[in-house]
Every structure is written in structure tokens, then in C-alpha cells.
Short mmCIF file of N, CA and C in Angstrom, two decimals:
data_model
loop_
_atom_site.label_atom_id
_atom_site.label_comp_id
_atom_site.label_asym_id
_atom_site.label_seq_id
_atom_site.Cartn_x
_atom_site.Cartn_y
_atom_site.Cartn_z
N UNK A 1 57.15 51.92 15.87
CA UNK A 1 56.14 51.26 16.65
C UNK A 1 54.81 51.15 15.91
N UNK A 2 54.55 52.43 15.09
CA UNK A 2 53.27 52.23 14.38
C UNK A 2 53.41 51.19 13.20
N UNK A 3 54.45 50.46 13.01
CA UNK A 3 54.53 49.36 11.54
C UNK A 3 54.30 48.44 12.75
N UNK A 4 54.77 47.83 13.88
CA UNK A 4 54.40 46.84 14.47
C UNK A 4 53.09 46.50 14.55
N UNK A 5 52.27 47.57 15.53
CA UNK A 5 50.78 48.10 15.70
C UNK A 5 50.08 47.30 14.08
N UNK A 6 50.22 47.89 13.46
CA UNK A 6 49.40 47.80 12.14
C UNK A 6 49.85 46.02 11.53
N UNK A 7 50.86 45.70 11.64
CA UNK A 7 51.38 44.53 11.23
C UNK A 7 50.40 43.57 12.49
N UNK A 8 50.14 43.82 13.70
CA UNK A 8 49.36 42.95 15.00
C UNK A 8 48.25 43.09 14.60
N UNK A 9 47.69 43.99 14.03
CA UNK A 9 45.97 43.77 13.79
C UNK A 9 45.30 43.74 12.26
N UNK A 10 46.57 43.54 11.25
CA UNK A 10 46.44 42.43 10.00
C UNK A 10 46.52 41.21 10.05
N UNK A 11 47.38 40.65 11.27
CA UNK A 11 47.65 39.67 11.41
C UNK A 11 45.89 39.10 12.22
N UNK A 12 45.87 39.76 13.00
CA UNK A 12 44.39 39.17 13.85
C UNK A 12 43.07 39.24 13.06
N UNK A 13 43.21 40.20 11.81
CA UNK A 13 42.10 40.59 10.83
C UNK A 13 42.65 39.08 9.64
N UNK A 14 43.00 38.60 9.55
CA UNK A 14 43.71 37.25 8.73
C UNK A 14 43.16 36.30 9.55
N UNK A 15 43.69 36.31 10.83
CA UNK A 15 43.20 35.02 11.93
C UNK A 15 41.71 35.15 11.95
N UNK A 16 40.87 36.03 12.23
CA UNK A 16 39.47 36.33 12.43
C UNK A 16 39.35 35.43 10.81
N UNK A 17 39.50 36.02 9.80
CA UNK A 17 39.00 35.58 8.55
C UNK A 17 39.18 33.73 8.25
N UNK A 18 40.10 33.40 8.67
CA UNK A 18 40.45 32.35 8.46
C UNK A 18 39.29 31.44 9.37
N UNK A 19 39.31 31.84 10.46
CA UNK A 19 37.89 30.95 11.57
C UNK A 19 37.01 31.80 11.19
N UNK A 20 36.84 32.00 10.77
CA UNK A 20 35.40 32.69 10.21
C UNK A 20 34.92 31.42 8.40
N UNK A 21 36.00 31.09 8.05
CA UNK A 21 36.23 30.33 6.69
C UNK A 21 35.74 28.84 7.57
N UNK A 22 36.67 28.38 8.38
CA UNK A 22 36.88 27.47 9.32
C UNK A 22 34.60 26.92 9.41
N UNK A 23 34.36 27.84 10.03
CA UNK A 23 32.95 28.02 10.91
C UNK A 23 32.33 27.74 9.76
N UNK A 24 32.07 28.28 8.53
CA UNK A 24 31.65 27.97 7.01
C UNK A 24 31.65 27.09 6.48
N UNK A 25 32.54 26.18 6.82
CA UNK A 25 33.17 24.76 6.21
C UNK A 25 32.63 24.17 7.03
N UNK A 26 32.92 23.65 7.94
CA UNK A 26 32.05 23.03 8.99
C UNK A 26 30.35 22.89 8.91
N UNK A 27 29.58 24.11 9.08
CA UNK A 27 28.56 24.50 8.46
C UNK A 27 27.72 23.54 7.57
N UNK A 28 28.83 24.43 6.50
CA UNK A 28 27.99 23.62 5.36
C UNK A 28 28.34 22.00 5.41
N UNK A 29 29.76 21.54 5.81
CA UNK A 29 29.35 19.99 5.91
C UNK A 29 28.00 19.54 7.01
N UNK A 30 27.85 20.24 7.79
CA UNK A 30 26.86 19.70 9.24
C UNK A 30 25.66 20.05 8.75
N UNK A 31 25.19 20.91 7.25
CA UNK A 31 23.89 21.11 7.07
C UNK A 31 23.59 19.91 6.13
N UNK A 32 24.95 19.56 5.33
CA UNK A 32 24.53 18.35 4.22
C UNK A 32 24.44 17.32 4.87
N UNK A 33 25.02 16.45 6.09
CA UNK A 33 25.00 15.64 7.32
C UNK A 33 23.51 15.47 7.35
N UNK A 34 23.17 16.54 8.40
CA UNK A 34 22.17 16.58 8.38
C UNK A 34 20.48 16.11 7.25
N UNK A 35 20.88 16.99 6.49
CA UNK A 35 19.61 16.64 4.81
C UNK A 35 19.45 15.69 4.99
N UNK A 36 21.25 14.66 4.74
CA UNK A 36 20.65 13.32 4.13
C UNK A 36 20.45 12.30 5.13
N UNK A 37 20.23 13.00 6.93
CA UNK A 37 19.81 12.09 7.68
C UNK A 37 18.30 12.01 7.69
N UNK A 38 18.10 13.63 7.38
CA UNK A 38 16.25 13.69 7.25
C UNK A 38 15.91 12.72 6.03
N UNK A 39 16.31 12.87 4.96
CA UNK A 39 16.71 11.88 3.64
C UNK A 39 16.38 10.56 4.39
N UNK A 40 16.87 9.90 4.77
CA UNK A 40 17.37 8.60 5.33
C UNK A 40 16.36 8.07 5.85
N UNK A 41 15.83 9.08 7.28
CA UNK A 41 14.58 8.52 8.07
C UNK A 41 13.25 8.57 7.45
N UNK A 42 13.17 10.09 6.62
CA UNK A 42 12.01 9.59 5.47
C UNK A 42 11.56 8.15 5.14
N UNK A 43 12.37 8.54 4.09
CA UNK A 43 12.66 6.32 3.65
C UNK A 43 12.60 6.09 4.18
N UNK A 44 12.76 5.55 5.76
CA UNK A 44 12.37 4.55 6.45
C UNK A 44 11.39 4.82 7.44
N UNK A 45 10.82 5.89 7.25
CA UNK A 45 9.83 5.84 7.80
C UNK A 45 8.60 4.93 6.97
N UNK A 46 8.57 5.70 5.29
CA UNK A 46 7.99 5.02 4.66
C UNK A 46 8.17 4.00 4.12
N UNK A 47 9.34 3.35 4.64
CA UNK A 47 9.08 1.86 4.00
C UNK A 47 8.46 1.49 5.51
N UNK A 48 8.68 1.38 6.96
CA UNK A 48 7.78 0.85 7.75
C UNK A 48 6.49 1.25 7.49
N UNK A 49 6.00 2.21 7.13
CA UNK A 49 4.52 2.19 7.30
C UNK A 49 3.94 1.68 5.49
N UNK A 50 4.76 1.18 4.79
CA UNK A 50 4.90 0.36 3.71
C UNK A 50 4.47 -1.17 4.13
N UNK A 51 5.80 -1.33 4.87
CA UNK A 51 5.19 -2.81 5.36
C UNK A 51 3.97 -3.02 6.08
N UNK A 52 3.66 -2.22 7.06
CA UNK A 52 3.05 -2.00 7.85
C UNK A 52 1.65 -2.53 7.14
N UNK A 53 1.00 -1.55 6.28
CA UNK A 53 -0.25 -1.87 5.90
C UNK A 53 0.07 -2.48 4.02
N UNK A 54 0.76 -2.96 4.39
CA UNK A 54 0.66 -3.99 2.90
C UNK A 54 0.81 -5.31 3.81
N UNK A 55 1.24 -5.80 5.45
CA UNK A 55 1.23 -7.47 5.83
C UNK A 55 -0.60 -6.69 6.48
N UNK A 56 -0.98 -5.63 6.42
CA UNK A 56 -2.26 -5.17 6.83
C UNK A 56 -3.36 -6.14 5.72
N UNK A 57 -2.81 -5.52 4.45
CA UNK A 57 -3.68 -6.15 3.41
C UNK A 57 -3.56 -7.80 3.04
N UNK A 58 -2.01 -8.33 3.51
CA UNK A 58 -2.15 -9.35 3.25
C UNK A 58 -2.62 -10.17 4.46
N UNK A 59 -3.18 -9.96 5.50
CA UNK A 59 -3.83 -11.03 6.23
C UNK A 59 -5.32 -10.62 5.92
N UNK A 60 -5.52 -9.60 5.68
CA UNK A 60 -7.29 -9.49 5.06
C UNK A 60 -7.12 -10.21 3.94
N UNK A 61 -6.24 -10.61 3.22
CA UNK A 61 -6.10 -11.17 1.64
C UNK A 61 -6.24 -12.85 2.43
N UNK A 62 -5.55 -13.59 3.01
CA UNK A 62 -5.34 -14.81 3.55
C UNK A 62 -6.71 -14.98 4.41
N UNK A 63 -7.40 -14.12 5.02
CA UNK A 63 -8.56 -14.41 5.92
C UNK A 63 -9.88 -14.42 5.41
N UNK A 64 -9.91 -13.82 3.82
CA UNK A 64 -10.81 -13.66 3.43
C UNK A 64 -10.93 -14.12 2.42
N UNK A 65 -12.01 -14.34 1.51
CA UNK A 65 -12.03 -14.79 -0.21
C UNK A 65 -10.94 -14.52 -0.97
N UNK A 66 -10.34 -13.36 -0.68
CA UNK A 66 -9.29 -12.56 -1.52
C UNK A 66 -9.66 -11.40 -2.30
N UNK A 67 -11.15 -11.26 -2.78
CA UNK A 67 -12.17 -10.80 -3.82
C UNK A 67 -11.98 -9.31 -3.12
N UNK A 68 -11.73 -8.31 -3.83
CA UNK A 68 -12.28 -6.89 -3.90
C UNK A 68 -13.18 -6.62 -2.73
N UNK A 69 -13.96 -7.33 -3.26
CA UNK A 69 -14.89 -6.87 -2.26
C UNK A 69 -15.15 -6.88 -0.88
N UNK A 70 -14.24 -8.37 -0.30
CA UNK A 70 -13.75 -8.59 0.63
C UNK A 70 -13.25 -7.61 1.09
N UNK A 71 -11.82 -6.66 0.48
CA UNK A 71 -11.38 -5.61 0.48
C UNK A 71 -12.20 -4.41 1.36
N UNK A 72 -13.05 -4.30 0.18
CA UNK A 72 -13.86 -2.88 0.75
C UNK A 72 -14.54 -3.18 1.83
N UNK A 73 -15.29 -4.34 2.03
CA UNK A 73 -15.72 -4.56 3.37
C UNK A 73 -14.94 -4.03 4.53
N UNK A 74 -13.71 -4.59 4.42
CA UNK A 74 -12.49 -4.25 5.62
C UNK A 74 -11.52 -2.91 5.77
N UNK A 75 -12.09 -2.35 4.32
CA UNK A 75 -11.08 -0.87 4.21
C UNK A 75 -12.73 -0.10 3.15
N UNK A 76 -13.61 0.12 4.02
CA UNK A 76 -14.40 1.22 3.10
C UNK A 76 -14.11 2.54 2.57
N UNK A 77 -12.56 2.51 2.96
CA UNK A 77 -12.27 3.86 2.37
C UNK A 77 -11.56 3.48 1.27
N UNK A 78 -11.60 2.85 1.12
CA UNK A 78 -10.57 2.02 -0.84
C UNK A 78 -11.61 2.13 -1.50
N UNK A 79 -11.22 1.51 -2.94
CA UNK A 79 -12.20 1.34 -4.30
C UNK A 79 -11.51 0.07 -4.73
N UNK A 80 -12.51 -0.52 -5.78
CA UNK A 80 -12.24 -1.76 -6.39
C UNK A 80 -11.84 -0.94 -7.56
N UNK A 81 -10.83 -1.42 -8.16
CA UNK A 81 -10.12 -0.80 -9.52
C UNK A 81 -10.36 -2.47 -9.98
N UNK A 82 -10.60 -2.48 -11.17
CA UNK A 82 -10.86 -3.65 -12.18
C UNK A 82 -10.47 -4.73 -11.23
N UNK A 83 -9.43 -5.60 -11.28
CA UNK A 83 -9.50 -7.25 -11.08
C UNK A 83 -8.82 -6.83 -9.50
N UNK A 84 -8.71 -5.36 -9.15
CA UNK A 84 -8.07 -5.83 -7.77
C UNK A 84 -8.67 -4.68 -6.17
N UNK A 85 -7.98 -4.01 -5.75
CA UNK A 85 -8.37 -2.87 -5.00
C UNK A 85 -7.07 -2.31 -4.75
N UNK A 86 -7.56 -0.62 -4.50
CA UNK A 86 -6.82 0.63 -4.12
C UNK A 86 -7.07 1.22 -2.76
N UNK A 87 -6.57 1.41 -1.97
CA UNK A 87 -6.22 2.18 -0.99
C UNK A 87 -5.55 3.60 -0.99
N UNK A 88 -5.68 5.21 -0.61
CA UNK A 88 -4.90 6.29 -0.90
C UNK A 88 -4.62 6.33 0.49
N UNK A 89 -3.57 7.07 0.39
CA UNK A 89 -3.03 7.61 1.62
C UNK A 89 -2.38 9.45 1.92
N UNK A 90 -2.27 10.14 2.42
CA UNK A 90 -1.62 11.24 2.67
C UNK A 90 -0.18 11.67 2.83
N UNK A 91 0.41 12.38 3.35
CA UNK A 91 1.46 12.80 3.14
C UNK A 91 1.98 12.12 5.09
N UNK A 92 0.88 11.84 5.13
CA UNK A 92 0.75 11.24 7.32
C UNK A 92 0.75 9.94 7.30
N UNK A 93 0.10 9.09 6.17
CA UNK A 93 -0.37 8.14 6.04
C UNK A 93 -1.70 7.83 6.90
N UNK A 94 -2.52 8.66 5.95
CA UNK A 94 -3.92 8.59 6.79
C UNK A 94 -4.62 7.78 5.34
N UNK A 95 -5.72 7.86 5.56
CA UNK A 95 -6.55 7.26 4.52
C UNK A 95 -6.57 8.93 4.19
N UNK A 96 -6.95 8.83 2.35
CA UNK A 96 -7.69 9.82 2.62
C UNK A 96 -8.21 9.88 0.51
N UNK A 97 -8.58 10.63 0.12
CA UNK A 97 -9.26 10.56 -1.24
C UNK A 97 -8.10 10.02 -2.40
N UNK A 98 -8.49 9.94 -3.31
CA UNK A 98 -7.59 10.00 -4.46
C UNK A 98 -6.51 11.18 -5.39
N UNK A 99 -7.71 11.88 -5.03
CA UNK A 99 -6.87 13.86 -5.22
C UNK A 99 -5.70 14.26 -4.12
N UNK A 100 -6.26 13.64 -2.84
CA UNK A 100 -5.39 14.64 -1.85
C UNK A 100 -4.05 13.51 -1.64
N UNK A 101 -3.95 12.31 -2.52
CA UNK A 101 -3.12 11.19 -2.29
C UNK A 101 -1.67 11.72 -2.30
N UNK A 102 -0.88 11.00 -1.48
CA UNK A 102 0.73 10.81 -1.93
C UNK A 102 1.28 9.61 -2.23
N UNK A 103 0.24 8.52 -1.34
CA UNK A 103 0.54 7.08 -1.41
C UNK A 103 -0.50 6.29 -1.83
N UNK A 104 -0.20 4.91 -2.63
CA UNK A 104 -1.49 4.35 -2.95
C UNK A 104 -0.75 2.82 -2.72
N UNK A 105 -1.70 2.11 -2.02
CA UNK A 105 -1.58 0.75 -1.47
C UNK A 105 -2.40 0.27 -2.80
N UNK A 106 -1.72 -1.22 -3.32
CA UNK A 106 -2.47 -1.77 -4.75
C UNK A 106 -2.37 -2.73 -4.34
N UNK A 107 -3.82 -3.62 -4.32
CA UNK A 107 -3.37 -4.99 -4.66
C UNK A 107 -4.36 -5.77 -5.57
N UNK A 108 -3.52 -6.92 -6.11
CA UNK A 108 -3.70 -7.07 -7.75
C UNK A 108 -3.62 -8.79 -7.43
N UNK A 109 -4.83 -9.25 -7.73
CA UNK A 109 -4.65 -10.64 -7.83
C UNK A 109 -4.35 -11.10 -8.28
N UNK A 110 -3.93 -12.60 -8.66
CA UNK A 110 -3.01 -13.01 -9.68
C UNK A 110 -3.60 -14.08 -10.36
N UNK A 111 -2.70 -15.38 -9.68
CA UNK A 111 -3.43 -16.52 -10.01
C UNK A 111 -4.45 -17.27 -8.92
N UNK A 112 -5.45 -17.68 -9.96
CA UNK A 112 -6.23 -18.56 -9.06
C UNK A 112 -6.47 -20.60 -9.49
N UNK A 113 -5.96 -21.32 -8.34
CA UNK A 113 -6.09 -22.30 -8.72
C UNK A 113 -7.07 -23.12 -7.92
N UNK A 114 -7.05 -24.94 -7.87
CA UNK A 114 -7.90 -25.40 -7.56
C UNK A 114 -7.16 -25.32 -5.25
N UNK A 115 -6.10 -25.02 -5.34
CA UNK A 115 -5.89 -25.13 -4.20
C UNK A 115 -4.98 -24.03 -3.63
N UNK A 116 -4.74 -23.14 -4.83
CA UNK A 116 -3.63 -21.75 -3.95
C UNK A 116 -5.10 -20.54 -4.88
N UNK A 117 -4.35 -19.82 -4.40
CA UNK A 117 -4.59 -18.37 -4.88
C UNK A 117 -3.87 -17.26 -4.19
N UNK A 118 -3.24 -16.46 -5.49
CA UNK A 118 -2.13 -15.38 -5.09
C UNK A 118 -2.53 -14.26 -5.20
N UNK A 119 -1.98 -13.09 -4.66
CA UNK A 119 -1.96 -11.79 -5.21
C UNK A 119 -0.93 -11.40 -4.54
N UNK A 120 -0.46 -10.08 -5.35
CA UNK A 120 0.39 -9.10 -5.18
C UNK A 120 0.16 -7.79 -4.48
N UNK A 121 0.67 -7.26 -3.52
CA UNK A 121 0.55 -6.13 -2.91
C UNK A 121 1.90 -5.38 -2.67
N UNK A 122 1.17 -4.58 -3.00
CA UNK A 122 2.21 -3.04 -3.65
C UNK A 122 2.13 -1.55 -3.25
N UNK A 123 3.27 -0.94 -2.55
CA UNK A 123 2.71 0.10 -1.84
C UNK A 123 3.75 1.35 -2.57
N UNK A 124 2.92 2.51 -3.66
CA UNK A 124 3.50 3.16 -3.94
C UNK A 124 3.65 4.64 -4.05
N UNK A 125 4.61 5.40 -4.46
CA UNK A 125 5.03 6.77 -4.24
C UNK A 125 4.15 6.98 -5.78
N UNK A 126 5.80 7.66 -5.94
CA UNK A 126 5.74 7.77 -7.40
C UNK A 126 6.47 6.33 -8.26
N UNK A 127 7.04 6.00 -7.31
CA UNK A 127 7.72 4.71 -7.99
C UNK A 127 7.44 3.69 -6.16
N UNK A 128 7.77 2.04 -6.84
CA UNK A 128 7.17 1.50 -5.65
C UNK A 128 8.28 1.36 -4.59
N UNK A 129 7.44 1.71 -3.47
CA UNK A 129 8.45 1.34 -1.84
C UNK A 129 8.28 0.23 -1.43
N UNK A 130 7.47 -0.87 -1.80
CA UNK A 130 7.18 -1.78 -1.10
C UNK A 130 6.59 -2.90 -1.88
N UNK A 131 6.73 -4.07 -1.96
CA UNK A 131 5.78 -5.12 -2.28
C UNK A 131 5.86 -6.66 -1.91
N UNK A 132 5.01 -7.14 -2.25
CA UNK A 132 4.52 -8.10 -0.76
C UNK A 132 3.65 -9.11 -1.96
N UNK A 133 4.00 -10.57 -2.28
CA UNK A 133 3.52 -11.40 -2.95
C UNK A 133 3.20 -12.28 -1.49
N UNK A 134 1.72 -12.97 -2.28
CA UNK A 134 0.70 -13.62 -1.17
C UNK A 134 0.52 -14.79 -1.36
N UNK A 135 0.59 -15.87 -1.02
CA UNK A 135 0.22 -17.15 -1.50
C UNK A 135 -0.54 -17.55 -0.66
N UNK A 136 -2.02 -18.15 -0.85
CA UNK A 136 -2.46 -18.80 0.56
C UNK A 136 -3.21 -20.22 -0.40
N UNK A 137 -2.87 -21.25 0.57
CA UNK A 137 -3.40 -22.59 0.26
C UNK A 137 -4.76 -22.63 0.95
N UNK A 138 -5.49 -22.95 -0.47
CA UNK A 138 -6.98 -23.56 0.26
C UNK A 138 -7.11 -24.87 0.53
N UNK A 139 -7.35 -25.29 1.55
CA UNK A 139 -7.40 -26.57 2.54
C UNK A 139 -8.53 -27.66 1.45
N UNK A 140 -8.05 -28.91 1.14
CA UNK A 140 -9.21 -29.63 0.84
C UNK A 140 -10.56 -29.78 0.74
N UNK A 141 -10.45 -29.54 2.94
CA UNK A 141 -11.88 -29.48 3.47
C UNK A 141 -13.13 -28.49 2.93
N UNK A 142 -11.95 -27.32 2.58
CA UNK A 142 -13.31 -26.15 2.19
C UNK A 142 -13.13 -26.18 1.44
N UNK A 143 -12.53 -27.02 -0.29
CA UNK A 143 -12.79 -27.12 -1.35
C UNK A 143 -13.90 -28.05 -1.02
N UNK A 144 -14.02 -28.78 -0.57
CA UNK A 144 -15.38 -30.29 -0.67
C UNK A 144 -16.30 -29.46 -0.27
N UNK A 145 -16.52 -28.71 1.06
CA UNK A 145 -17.93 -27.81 1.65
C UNK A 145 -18.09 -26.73 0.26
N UNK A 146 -16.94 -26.39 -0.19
CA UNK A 146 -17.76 -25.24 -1.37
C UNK A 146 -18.40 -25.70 -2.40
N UNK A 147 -17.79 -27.32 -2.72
CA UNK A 147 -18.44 -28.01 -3.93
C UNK A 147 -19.44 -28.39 -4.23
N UNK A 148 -19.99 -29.07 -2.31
CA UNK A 148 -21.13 -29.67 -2.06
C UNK A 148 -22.43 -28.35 -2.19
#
């Protein structure tokens, strides 16, 4: 009777181990599941708030001269960097300095003619999430009023 006994609770010390293996496996697939859903919504969090304030910059780009300075008027928390303007952002997407940055909104003018003028807007990490080319036609009428 005592080989039975001992043979019933190797057998249940095997079964325990085995769902115990079982629970582990599972686990670790439902923690990697998981990562790369946090993974996933990241990215898309930041590509919406990508788009978000880069069609931000491009209707200040279409409503206005296009000029830098235009820029800072409408975002005094940016800087004019040479031919275009910068925007920083946080790890929230707040405005916030150049030191405390994670994100930087760029936009970079391009060409200018007698009736378009373009720029490029670009919203980036470390590498870019986002970008957004601008074309806006200047109307005749306010070529003749700017000439006169």
C-alpha cells in the first residue's frame, strides 16, 4: 500500500509541475501581447498628435505670409531656425524648451514663386513620425494689391 501512496503523490507533484509550466507559458506569451500593444498605441498616439499639430502649422502656413515670423507670432513658444521655424514638445506633447524636448515640429520652406509657395512640415522623434508638404496658391488679386 505504501508503493501505491507514494506512486499518487509523484504523480500529483508531476501534475502540479506541469500547470505550474502551463501558467508560465501563458504568462510570458500575455506579457509580450501585451508590450507590443503598449508598443502599438504609443505610435499611434504619436502619429495623431503628429498630424494633429503639423495640419496645426499648415493652416497658420496657408493663412499667413508663410514667413517665420508669421510663425512666432502664432506659436511664441517656437524659434526661427535660419530659413524656417521650430516648435519643442515634451514627452505629453506640451510646448516646452529645447533641453526638456522629446519632439520637435520643423517647418522648412521651400519654394517660392510668382503664384505658389511651399513648405514642408515635419514632426520629429529621433527619426521623423510625420510630414506634411504645403502648397498654397496666391490668388492674382493679391499679387496686383502687393505690386501696386
Amino acid at each position: 500500500m505504501k508503493r501505491k501512496k507514494q506512486a499518487g503523490s509523484s504523480l500529483f507533484l508531476m501534475e502540479l509541475i506541469l500547470v505550474l509550466f502551463f501558467f508560465l507559458l501563458t504568462s510570458a506569451v500575455c506579457i509580450r501581447v501585451f508590450a507590443k500593444a503598449y508598443s502599438i498605441s504609443r505610435s499611434s498616439l504619436e502619429l495623431s498628435h503628429a498630424q494633429s499639430l503639423c495640419a496645426s502649422a499648415a493652416e497658420v502656413f496657408s493663412g499667413t505670409d508663410g514667413s517665420p515670423e508669421a510663425f512666432l507670432e502664432k506659436f511664441p513658444d517656437g524659434r526661427i531656425a535660419g530659413q524656417g521655424f521650430q516648435r519643442f514638445f515634451d514627452k505629453d506633447f506640451l510646448s516646452c524648451e529645447e533641453a526638456e524636448a522629446v519632439y520637435t515640429l520643423i517647418v522648412e520652406q521651400q519654394e517660392k514663386t510668382s503664384d505658389t509657395r511651399s513648405a514642408v512640415i515635419r514632426f520629429l522623434r529621433e527619426t521623423e513620425i510625420y510630414s506634411l508638404t504645403v502648397r498654397h496658391h496666391i490668388p492674382q488679386t493679391v499679387r496686383k494689391e502687393a505690386g501696386s
